[in-house]
């Protein structure tokens, strides 16, 4: 695809720019000079308004582990449409879905459904404060937990300093309560917690997805579990990406570390909007109406998202070889790309990225060392080859069950050609 000749997309963007800030509904989509507009999607492919078919390695930033418009999820949604799509009352889907999710996650005795991952982390942080009676939170530099105030903190402001807002409109008084430590650095966490007894929780993506994948070093997650426990600090695993991506039970199951609270989103909605937070029973019992920590939502637990979610989780459970197949697809791509020099391929199952850096980064500072000038050139060449990668050097790329051997071969060839 040649971005100069997409007449329909450029016209749509001209109109959108006047009506919507930046012309888009979420900042990362504002590709320059204008984004392509998608009018259809199936399997591993996107179809643009100008009639071009692209191989998709963004997969809506993670939710679509089964690919676009999966027929089984589609028919579950269609069947539910007949029965209505919003009740405003409890539905039988809720206990059914809650049973699946708590059954899969060692760290979740109870769960509350919400409508996005951002909402889930916002509520989990409030709950951690409500449970511990403490004020501060610690997050990981480069970790992303959605677009709300407490977590919109400038990265790289250092372990012992107070947080600095990463967005206009966020009060510095508020982010002063958010501290940051580097990933894969248990000593830095220990130092912050030793100095500050007012920390309610550490919130962490167990595998850094939003600048990655950046993988946990051996023993790191177990170590931070020990440290948080020793300081009476809750451990929140933000598994919005890793949940059902790195396997059933997410990173907590894969790495054998039990957090106090877990947030989920993305895959559990089967492509429809969703979020969830859950954790130890004694903590979750503080959530309203059972307890004093308020949380509510008009669309929470809506029957359509839950239908798609249940169908997806059922599919993941029933297709025993699915994660093995995803691993094999990932490996095939990795081997197909091979060693191109000047960069490195990092992968965990179906999460991957080619970093413009000679060795795999271990934290945000090392990710920032990537060749930021080379990436946009490479990205544009890939798009011209009809391959859509997330339009940011920092986002994780995803494979789905729908990526065929043919897609993977085309991808590997394109990487070699465009690098
Ligand atoms: C995507 C994401 C979120 C935010 O989820 P939304 O549904 O976009 O609000 C939170 N945490 C992590 C780790 C994410 O990847």
Coordinates of C-alpha atoms and ligand atoms in Angstrom, one line a residue:
X1 CA 0.0 0.0 0.0
X2 CA 1.3 3.4 -0.9
X3 CA 0.1 6.1 1.5
X4 CA 0.2 8.7 -1.3
X5 CA -2.6 7.0 -3.2
X6 CA -5.3 6.2 -0.6
X7 CA -7.8 8.7 -1.7
X8 CA -10.8 7.5 0.4
X9 CA -8.7 7.3 3.6
X10 CA -7.2 10.7 3.1
X11 CA -10.6 12.3 2.4
X12 CA -12.1 10.6 5.5
X13 CA -9.2 11.9 7.6
X14 CA -9.6 15.5 6.2
X15 CA -13.2 15.4 7.5
X16 CA -12.4 13.7 10.8
X17 CA -9.6 16.2 11.6
X18 CA -12.1 19.0 11.8
X19 CA -14.6 17.1 13.9
X20 CA -12.3 15.1 16.2
X21 CA -9.1 16.0 18.0
X22 CA -6.2 14.8 15.8
X23 CA -8.9 13.1 13.7
X24 CA -8.9 9.9 15.8
X25 CA -10.5 8.2 18.8
X26 CA -7.2 7.2 20.4
X27 CA -3.8 8.9 19.9
X28 CA -1.7 6.0 18.6
X29 CA -4.0 5.7 15.6
X30 CA -3.0 9.1 14.2
X31 CA -0.6 7.8 11.6
X32 CA 1.1 10.5 9.5
X33 CA 0.3 11.9 7.0
X34 CA -3.0 10.2 7.6
X35 CA -4.2 6.8 8.8
X36 CA -5.7 4.2 6.6
X37 CA -9.4 3.6 7.3
X38 CA -10.5 0.0 7.9
X39 CA -13.8 -1.1 6.4
X40 CA -13.6 -4.8 7.1
X41 CA -11.4 -7.4 8.8
X42 CA -11.2 -11.2 8.7
X43 CA -8.7 -13.6 10.2
X44 CA -5.3 -12.0 10.2
X45 CA -6.2 -9.4 7.6
X46 CA -7.5 -5.8 7.5
X47 CA -9.3 -4.4 4.4
X48 CA -8.9 -0.7 3.9
X49 CA -11.4 1.9 2.5
X50 CA -9.3 2.0 -0.6
X51 CA -9.6 -1.8 -1.2
X52 CA -6.2 -2.9 0.0
X53 CA -5.7 -6.0 2.1
X54 CA -3.1 -5.9 4.9
X55 CA -1.6 -8.5 7.1
X56 CA -2.3 -7.3 10.6
X57 CA 0.3 -7.7 13.4
X58 CA -1.4 -5.2 15.6
X59 CA -4.6 -7.2 16.2
X60 CA -6.3 -4.2 17.9
X61 CA -3.4 -4.0 20.3
X62 CA -3.9 -7.4 21.8
X63 CA -7.6 -8.5 22.2
X64 CA -7.9 -10.5 19.0
X65 CA -6.1 -13.7 19.9
X66 CA -8.4 -15.7 17.6
X67 CA -8.1 -13.2 14.7
X68 CA -10.7 -10.8 13.3
X69 CA -14.4 -11.8 13.0
X70 CA -13.9 -15.3 14.3
X71 CA -17.0 -17.3 13.3
X72 CA -17.7 -18.9 16.7
X73 CA -17.4 -15.6 18.5
X74 CA -19.5 -14.0 15.8
X75 CA -22.4 -16.5 16.1
X76 CA -22.4 -16.3 19.9
X77 CA -22.8 -12.5 19.5
X78 CA -25.5 -12.9 16.9
X79 CA -27.5 -15.3 19.1
X80 CA -27.3 -13.0 22.0
X81 CA -28.5 -10.0 19.9
X82 CA -31.9 -11.7 19.7
X83 CA -32.1 -11.7 23.5
X84 CA -31.1 -8.1 23.9
X85 CA -27.7 -6.4 24.4
X86 CA -28.1 -4.4 27.6
X87 CA -30.3 -5.2 30.6
X88 CA -29.2 -3.0 33.5
X89 CA -29.9 -6.0 35.8
X90 CA -27.8 -9.0 36.6
X91 CA -27.7 -11.7 33.9
X92 CA -26.8 -15.4 34.2
X93 CA -23.6 -14.6 32.2
X94 CA -22.1 -12.9 35.2
X95 CA -21.6 -15.8 37.6
X96 CA -20.7 -18.1 34.6
X97 CA -18.0 -15.8 33.4
X98 CA -16.8 -15.0 37.0
X99 CA -16.5 -18.7 37.6
X100 CA -14.3 -19.2 34.5
X101 CA -12.1 -16.2 35.3
X102 CA -11.6 -16.9 39.0
X103 CA -11.0 -20.6 38.1
X104 CA -8.3 -19.8 35.7
X105 CA -6.4 -17.3 37.9
X106 CA -4.7 -18.4 41.1
X107 CA -4.8 -14.8 42.4
X108 CA -8.5 -14.1 41.9
X109 CA -11.1 -15.4 44.4
X110 CA -13.7 -12.8 43.3
X111 CA -14.0 -10.5 40.3
X112 CA -15.9 -7.3 39.3
X113 CA -16.6 -6.6 35.6
X114 CA -16.1 -3.1 34.2
X115 CA -15.9 -1.7 30.6
X116 CA -12.2 -1.1 30.0
X117 CA -8.7 -1.9 31.2
X118 CA -8.3 1.7 32.3
X119 CA -11.4 1.4 34.5
X120 CA -10.1 -1.8 36.0
X121 CA -6.7 -0.4 37.0
X122 CA -8.3 2.8 38.3
X123 CA -10.6 0.7 40.6
X124 CA -7.9 -1.7 41.6
X125 CA -5.7 1.2 42.8
X126 CA -8.6 2.7 44.7
X127 CA -9.3 -0.6 46.3
X128 CA -5.7 -1.1 47.3
X129 CA -5.8 2.3 49.0
X130 CA -9.1 1.5 50.6
X131 CA -7.8 -1.9 51.9
X132 CA -4.4 -0.7 53.2
X133 CA -5.3 2.8 54.3
X134 CA -2.1 3.9 52.6
X135 CA -1.7 6.7 50.1
X136 CA 1.1 6.0 47.6
X137 CA 1.4 3.6 44.7
X138 CA 4.5 2.4 42.9
X139 CA 4.5 1.7 39.2
X140 CA 7.2 0.5 36.8
X141 CA 8.9 3.0 34.5
X142 CA 7.4 2.5 31.0
X143 CA 4.5 0.4 32.4
X144 CA 1.1 1.4 31.0
X145 CA -2.1 1.0 32.9
X146 CA -4.6 3.1 30.9
X147 CA -5.4 6.7 30.6
X148 CA -6.4 7.9 34.1
X149 CA -4.7 10.4 36.4
X150 CA -2.8 8.2 38.9
X151 CA -0.9 6.3 36.3
X152 CA -0.2 9.2 33.8
X153 CA 3.2 9.8 35.2
X154 CA 6.2 10.8 33.2
X155 CA 8.6 7.9 32.8
X156 CA 12.2 8.2 33.9
X157 CA 11.6 10.6 36.7
X158 CA 13.6 8.3 39.0
X159 CA 13.0 5.9 41.8
X160 CA 13.1 8.2 44.8
X161 CA 11.6 11.3 43.4
X162 CA 7.9 12.0 43.3
X163 CA 5.9 11.5 40.1
X164 CA 5.6 14.3 37.5
X165 CA 2.4 14.4 35.4
X166 CA 2.7 13.0 31.8
X167 CA -0.4 14.9 30.7
X168 CA -1.7 18.5 31.0
X169 CA -4.6 18.5 33.3
X170 CA -3.2 15.9 35.7
X171 CA -2.6 17.5 39.1
X172 CA 1.0 17.2 40.3
X173 CA -0.4 16.9 43.9
X174 CA -2.0 13.7 42.8
X175 CA 0.9 12.1 40.9
X176 CA 3.1 13.0 43.8
X177 CA 1.6 9.8 45.2
X178 CA 2.8 7.7 42.3
X179 CA 6.5 6.6 42.5
X180 CA 8.3 4.7 39.8
X181 CA 11.0 2.1 39.8
X182 CA 12.8 0.4 36.8
X183 CA 11.6 -3.0 35.7
X184 CA 13.8 -6.0 36.5
X185 CA 15.3 -4.1 39.4
X186 CA 14.2 -5.6 42.8
X187 CA 16.8 -3.6 44.7
X188 CA 15.2 -0.3 43.5
X189 CA 11.8 -1.5 44.7
X190 CA 13.2 -2.6 48.0
X191 CA 14.9 0.8 48.4
X192 CA 11.7 2.8 47.8
X193 CA 9.6 0.6 50.1
X194 CA 12.2 0.7 52.8
X195 CA 12.1 4.5 52.8
X196 CA 8.4 5.0 52.4
X197 CA 5.9 3.2 54.7
X198 CA 2.9 4.8 53.0
X199 CA 2.8 2.6 49.9
X200 CA -0.5 0.8 49.2
X201 CA 0.4 -1.1 46.1
X202 CA 2.9 -1.9 43.4
X203 CA 1.1 -2.1 40.0
X204 CA 3.1 -3.9 37.3
X205 CA 2.6 -5.4 33.9
X206 CA 4.3 -8.8 34.7
X207 CA 5.6 -8.8 31.1
X208 CA 6.1 -5.2 29.9
X209 CA 3.7 -5.1 27.0
X210 CA 3.3 -1.5 26.1
X211 CA 7.0 -0.8 25.5
X212 CA 7.8 -4.4 24.7
X213 CA 7.7 -7.2 25.1
X214 CA 10.3 -6.7 27.8
X215 CA 10.6 -10.0 29.6
X216 CA 11.1 -10.6 33.3
X217 CA 14.5 -11.8 34.2
X218 CA 14.7 -15.2 36.1
X219 CA 13.2 -14.9 39.5
X220 CA 12.3 -11.2 39.2
X221 CA 8.6 -11.6 39.7
X222 CA 9.1 -14.0 42.6
X223 CA 11.4 -11.5 44.2
X224 CA 9.0 -8.5 43.9
X225 CA 6.3 -10.8 45.4
X226 CA 8.6 -11.4 48.4
X227 CA 9.5 -7.7 48.8
X228 CA 5.9 -6.4 48.6
X229 CA 4.8 -9.0 51.1
X230 CA 7.6 -8.1 53.5
X231 CA 6.5 -4.4 53.4
X232 CA 2.8 -5.1 53.5
X233 CA 2.3 -3.6 50.1
X234 CA -0.3 -5.1 47.7
X235 CA 0.9 -6.6 44.5
X236 CA -1.3 -5.7 41.5
X237 CA -0.6 -7.6 38.3
X238 CA -2.0 -5.7 35.4
X239 CA -2.7 -8.6 33.1
X240 CA -4.7 -6.6 30.6
X241 CA -2.3 -7.8 27.8
X242 CA -0.9 -11.0 29.3
X243 CA -4.2 -12.4 30.5
X244 CA -5.0 -15.4 28.2
X245 CA -2.2 -14.2 25.9
X246 CA 0.8 -16.0 27.6
X247 CA -1.5 -18.9 28.4
X248 CA -4.6 -19.7 30.4
X249 CA -4.1 -18.1 33.9
X250 CA -1.9 -15.4 32.4
X251 CA 1.6 -14.5 33.7
X252 CA 0.7 -15.3 37.3
X253 CA 0.2 -19.0 36.3
X254 CA 3.1 -19.0 33.9
X255 CA 5.6 -17.6 36.3
X256 CA 4.0 -19.1 39.5
X257 CA 3.5 -15.8 41.3
X258 CA 0.3 -15.0 43.1
X259 CA -0.6 -11.3 43.1
X260 CA -3.1 -9.8 45.6
X261 CA -5.1 -8.1 42.8
X262 CA -5.3 -8.7 39.1
X263 CA -6.6 -6.5 36.3
X264 CA -7.8 -8.0 33.0
X265 CA -9.2 -6.6 29.7
X266 CA -8.5 -7.0 26.0
X267 CA -8.7 -10.8 25.3
X268 CA -11.5 -11.5 27.9
X269 CA -14.0 -9.4 25.8
X270 CA -13.4 -11.4 22.7
X271 CA -13.1 -8.1 20.8
X272 CA -15.9 -6.2 22.6
X273 CA -15.2 -3.6 25.3
X274 CA -14.5 -5.0 28.7
X275 CA -12.3 -4.9 31.8
X276 CA -12.2 -6.8 35.1
X277 CA -10.4 -6.6 38.4
X278 CA -10.3 -9.2 41.0
X279 CA -8.2 -10.7 43.8
X280 CA -8.1 -12.1 47.3
X281 CA -11.5 -12.4 48.8
X282 CA -10.8 -10.3 51.9
X283 CA -9.8 -7.4 49.6
X284 CA -12.6 -7.8 47.1
X285 CA -15.2 -7.9 49.9
X286 CA -14.4 -4.2 50.4
X287 CA -15.9 -3.3 46.9
X288 CA -19.4 -1.7 47.0
X289 CA -22.1 -2.7 47.8
X290 CA -20.4 -5.3 50.0
X291 CA -17.9 -2.8 51.3
X292 CA -17.0 0.9 51.3
X293 CA -14.8 1.2 48.2
X294 CA -17.1 2.6 45.5
X295 CA -17.1 1.4 42.0
X296 CA -20.0 1.3 39.5
X297 CA -20.8 1.4 35.7
X298 CA -23.8 1.5 33.4
X299 CA -22.2 -0.9 30.9
X300 CA -20.5 -3.2 33.5
X301 CA -21.0 -6.8 32.9
X302 CA -23.1 -6.1 29.7
X303 CA -24.5 -9.3 28.2
X304 CA -22.9 -8.7 24.7
X305 CA -19.3 -8.3 26.0
X306 CA -19.8 -11.2 28.4
X307 CA -21.2 -13.4 25.6
X308 CA -18.1 -12.7 23.4
X309 CA -15.9 -13.2 26.4
X310 CA -17.4 -16.5 27.5
X311 CA -17.3 -17.8 23.9
X312 CA -13.6 -16.8 23.7
X313 CA -12.5 -18.4 27.0
X314 CA -14.5 -21.5 26.1
X315 CA -12.7 -21.7 22.8
X316 CA -9.3 -21.2 24.5
X317 CA -10.1 -24.0 26.9
X318 CA -11.5 -26.4 24.4
X319 CA -8.6 -26.1 21.9
X320 CA -5.8 -27.6 23.9
X321 CA -3.2 -27.1 21.2
X322 CA -3.9 -23.4 20.7
X323 CA -1.1 -22.0 22.8
X324 CA 1.3 -24.5 21.4
X325 CA 0.3 -23.5 17.9
X326 CA 0.8 -19.8 18.7
X327 CA 4.2 -20.6 20.1
X328 CA 5.0 -22.5 16.8
X329 CA 3.8 -19.6 14.7
X330 CA 5.9 -17.2 16.8
X331 CA 8.9 -19.4 16.4
X332 CA 8.4 -19.8 12.6
X333 CA 8.3 -16.0 12.3
X334 CA 11.4 -15.7 14.5
X335 CA 13.3 -18.3 12.5
X336 CA 12.1 -16.9 9.2
X337 CA 13.4 -13.4 10.1
X338 CA 16.7 -14.9 11.4
X339 CA 19.6 -12.8 12.4
X340 CA 19.5 -9.6 10.3
X341 CA 22.1 -7.7 12.3
X342 CA 21.6 -4.3 13.9
X343 CA 18.5 -5.4 15.8
X344 CA 17.1 -8.1 17.9
X345 CA 13.9 -10.1 17.9
X346 CA 12.2 -10.6 21.3
X347 CA 9.3 -12.9 21.7
X348 CA 7.1 -14.6 24.3
X349 CA 4.7 -16.9 22.6
X350 CA 2.6 -14.7 20.2
X351 CA 3.9 -11.4 21.6
X352 CA 6.9 -10.2 19.7
X353 CA 8.9 -7.3 18.5
X354 CA 11.9 -6.5 16.4
X355 CA 13.9 -4.0 18.5
X356 CA 16.2 -1.6 16.8
X357 CA 18.9 -2.4 19.4
X358 CA 21.6 -5.0 19.5
X359 CA 20.4 -6.9 22.5
X360 CA 17.0 -7.4 24.2
X361 CA 16.2 -4.5 26.5
X362 CA 15.7 -5.2 30.2
X363 CA 13.9 -2.0 31.2
X364 CA 12.5 1.3 29.9
X365 CA 15.8 3.0 29.8
X366 CA 17.2 0.4 27.5
X367 CA 14.1 0.5 25.3
X368 CA 14.6 4.2 24.9
X369 CA 18.0 3.5 23.4
X370 CA 16.4 1.9 20.3
X371 CA 17.1 3.6 17.0
X372 CA 14.1 5.9 16.9
X373 CA 15.0 7.3 13.5
X374 CA 15.2 3.9 11.8
X375 CA 11.8 2.6 13.0
X376 CA 9.4 5.0 11.1
X377 CA 11.3 4.3 7.9
X378 CA 11.1 0.6 8.4
X379 CA 7.4 0.8 9.5
X380 CA 6.4 2.8 6.4
X381 CA 8.2 0.3 4.1
X382 CA 6.3 -2.5 5.8
X383 CA 3.0 -0.7 5.2
X384 CA 4.0 -0.3 1.6
X385 CA 4.4 -4.1 1.5
X386 CA 0.8 -4.4 2.9
X387 CA 1.8 -5.3 6.4
X388 CA 0.4 -3.4 9.3
X389 CA 2.6 -3.2 12.4
X390 CA 1.5 -1.1 15.4
X391 CA 2.6 2.4 14.4
X392 CA 4.9 2.9 17.4
X393 CA 8.3 1.6 18.1
X394 CA 7.2 0.8 21.6
X395 CA 4.0 -1.3 21.2
X396 CA 4.1 -5.0 21.3
X397 CA 3.2 -6.8 18.0
X398 CA 0.8 -9.8 18.1
X399 CA 0.1 -13.0 16.2
X400 CA -3.3 -14.7 16.3
X401 CA -4.6 -18.2 15.7
X402 CA -5.6 -16.9 12.3
X403 CA -2.1 -16.1 11.0
X404 CA -1.4 -18.8 8.4
X405 CA 2.0 -20.2 7.3
X406 CA 1.5 -18.1 4.2
X407 CA 1.1 -14.9 6.3
X408 CA 4.1 -15.8 8.4
X409 CA 6.3 -16.4 5.4
X410 CA 5.2 -13.1 3.8
X411 CA 5.9 -11.4 7.1
X412 CA 9.4 -12.9 7.5
X413 CA 10.2 -12.0 3.9
X414 CA 9.0 -8.4 4.4
X415 CA 11.1 -8.0 7.6
X416 CA 14.2 -9.0 5.7
X417 CA 13.4 -6.8 2.7
X418 CA 12.4 -3.7 4.7
X419 CA 15.0 -3.8 7.4
Ligands
LIG1 C1 -4.5 -1.7 27.1 C2 -4.0 -1.7 28.5 C3 -4.7 -1.0 29.5 C4 -5.9 -0.1 29.2 O1 -7.0 -0.9 28.8 P1 -8.2 -0.1 27.9 O2 -9.2 -1.1 27.7 O3 -7.5 0.5 26.7 O4 -8.6 1.0 28.8 C5 -4.3 -1.1 30.8 N1 -3.2 -1.9 31.1 C6 -2.5 -2.5 30.2 C7 -1.4 -3.4 30.5 C8 -2.9 -2.4 28.8 O5 -2.2 -3.0 27.9

